[in-house]
Amino acid sequence: MSDLRPNKQASPGDDAALVLAVLGVMVVAILGGGLVYLAAAITGHGEGGPVRWLVRPAGARWSAGATVALVALLSVVAVPTAAIGVALVRARRRREWTDPLARSMSSARDVREMTADAVGRDTARLGAQRAGIGIGLGRAVAQRVELYATYEWSQVWIMGTRAGKTRHVAVRQIVEHGGPVVTTSNKRDTHDWCRGPRSERGTVWVNDPQDIVGEPASWWWNPLSYVTTVERAEKLVALWAASRTSETVGSLDPYFDPEGRRYAANLLMAAASGGEDLTRLADWLTGREPAPGVPDPREYLRGAGYLMMAKDLDKIWQLAPEQRDGIVGTAASFFGFLRDPRYVRWITRQGAQDTRPEFDPAAFVGSTDTLFLVSKEGAGSARAITGALVAAVQAAGEHLAQHSGGRCPTPILFVLDEAANVCRWPELPSLYSHAGGQGMILVTILQSASQGREVWDQLGFRKMTGATNILACGRGLNDADDLHDLALLIGDRQTRHRSHSTGSKGHHSSSVDVREERIFSEADLRALPRGRAVLFASGARPILIETVDYTQQPWAWKVDASQEHYSRLGAETGAAL
């Protein structure tokens, strides 16, 4: 069965080149001889048939008319031949140095489940035709077929800066998806390219607290609407804790950090139970009983039945000042974003006269709308709001799936570009094991594996990459250990090496040596060209793919028109670039 293994093919070498050259000469000779005979036959000089005529040229007759006919035939044949030749040359020029190695990696059997026909059948089985064929991945280099992920497969893409992850991956997946889309970014490019096409599918919601796009706060969302259980309160605190910068976090204190999280969760639960908004927390993060005129969070908790949480607040307020202040100070660090009034406008209603619509995650997951979340990384960023909104939509999708036979009727696509910078969501690795089965497709796009390990630690990131159905690695990777691991996963191939020797008496001999060698070395993987990535799919050998720039898609004109309109609008409004 070794002939079925594509990574056990011998390299062509000089022998194959010689064979190709001989075949080329034979084709030219046969074609030329055929044209000469045809010209003679047209003018009545093709006696005896082509073979006899060509074998006995001395007895063959020729005329000026035959010459004219030959020239005419050559002109007819030369034009399409030249066109084919030019096309072949251009195609060869488009080939990257990596492409000949593609057949040593995977076979047609490996891509069979990801073709349009196979994925389309799976989409019909799921009843998700409204969303499209599947989620576009790219084109298999060896097999020259478009590949798609099913609406049950999660994805992780690791591509360095300027590697085309937005133009080649994110834009296509966002534009082509027929269901709701949540996408994150730290720049305006994804928004500008995709907003126009997505507006044809449904309402576009843009969350832009840091004025990156220039979108006014024309709607708002209450994070406390997510806090319906103690579990969710703790999840939201964990997310906001992870959104702090490393300078803010420092080394986590084994006492104050968990106690601070518990205190913060209690206050969130109290605010949600009492119908307050987040700004009320500023009155409660003092470590003392509320001042006159300020609602008591313990009363809210007792009224909602959270007696133990009310007792927790009592205990903390009765601690020694140094101990109490440490807990309260830790809790306050989770809500640092509330100090910026730009952010508050997006997460609270601004008085009784505020008529802006409130974003409803439950309505969103049943729509074909789009949610663009644009925020920066680092100190003072709005990524706490970005992460909370993503978590709220996921929770609403999970609820919809539970009440729709286990799956969302139309898959929800999460394209989390720059996830390590703007969406530090602690729960994300755990979701990779089951979100796809519920109709929520997670696509996490990172610049490096080290980013993933920094945010989700070694164990969490390994859980994510181990559970994902699609892991794609493109150009721009520089970590030697990661490149070594990728080279091992891609595997080896057998190559044939011929050696020649001459004995003392002039006797010549040759031998063929079959050797195992890496398909890609670490240096090769580091130098992957733009537009190429290695795809690791469930149940398949590694596949070299071409990630297709959006300009090659039939809807590219819509993206270009959108980009021109919104970038000009952003310049006019003075939005940050």
JSON list of N, CA and C in Angstrom, two decimals, residues 21 389 398-399 444 494:
[
{"chain": "A", "resi": 21, "resn": "ALA", "atom": "N", "xyz": [12.10, 16.15, -21.63]},
{"chain": "A", "resi": 21, "resn": "ALA", "atom": "CA", "xyz": [12.71, 16.77, -22.81]},
{"chain": "A", "resi": 21, "resn": "ALA", "atom": "C", "xyz": [12.52, 15.89, -24.04]},
{"chain": "A", "resi": 389, "resn": "LEU", "atom": "N", "xyz": [-18.94, 41.56, 24.95]},
{"chain": "A", "resi": 389, "resn": "LEU", "atom": "CA", "xyz": [-19.95, 41.45, 23.91]},
{"chain": "A", "resi": 389, "resn": "LEU", "atom": "C", "xyz": [-19.85, 40.11, 23.18]},
{"chain": "A", "resi": 398, "resn": "GLU", "atom": "N", "xyz": [-25.77, 29.84, 22.54]},
{"chain": "A", "resi": 398, "resn": "GLU", "atom": "CA", "xyz": [-25.90, 28.57, 23.25]},
{"chain": "A", "resi": 398, "resn": "GLU", "atom": "C", "xyz": [-27.33, 28.35, 23.72]},
{"chain": "A", "resi": 399, "resn": "HIS", "atom": "N", "xyz": [-27.96, 29.40, 24.19]},
{"chain": "A", "resi": 399, "resn": "HIS", "atom": "CA", "xyz": [-29.36, 29.30, 24.62]},
{"chain": "A", "resi": 399, "resn": "HIS", "atom": "C", "xyz": [-30.26, 28.98, 23.44]},
{"chain": "A", "resi": 444, "resn": "THR", "atom": "N", "xyz": [-10.36, 31.82, 15.32]},
{"chain": "A", "resi": 444, "resn": "THR", "atom": "CA", "xyz": [-9.41, 32.66, 16.06]},
{"chain": "A", "resi": 444, "resn": "THR", "atom": "C", "xyz": [-8.18, 32.89, 15.20]},
{"chain": "A", "resi": 494, "resn": "GLN", "atom": "N", "xyz": [10.35, 10.50, 0.73]},
{"chain": "A", "resi": 494, "resn": "GLN", "atom": "CA", "xyz": [11.50, 9.76, 0.21]},
{"chain": "A", "resi": 494, "resn": "GLN", "atom": "C", "xyz": [11.96, 10.41, -1.08]}
]
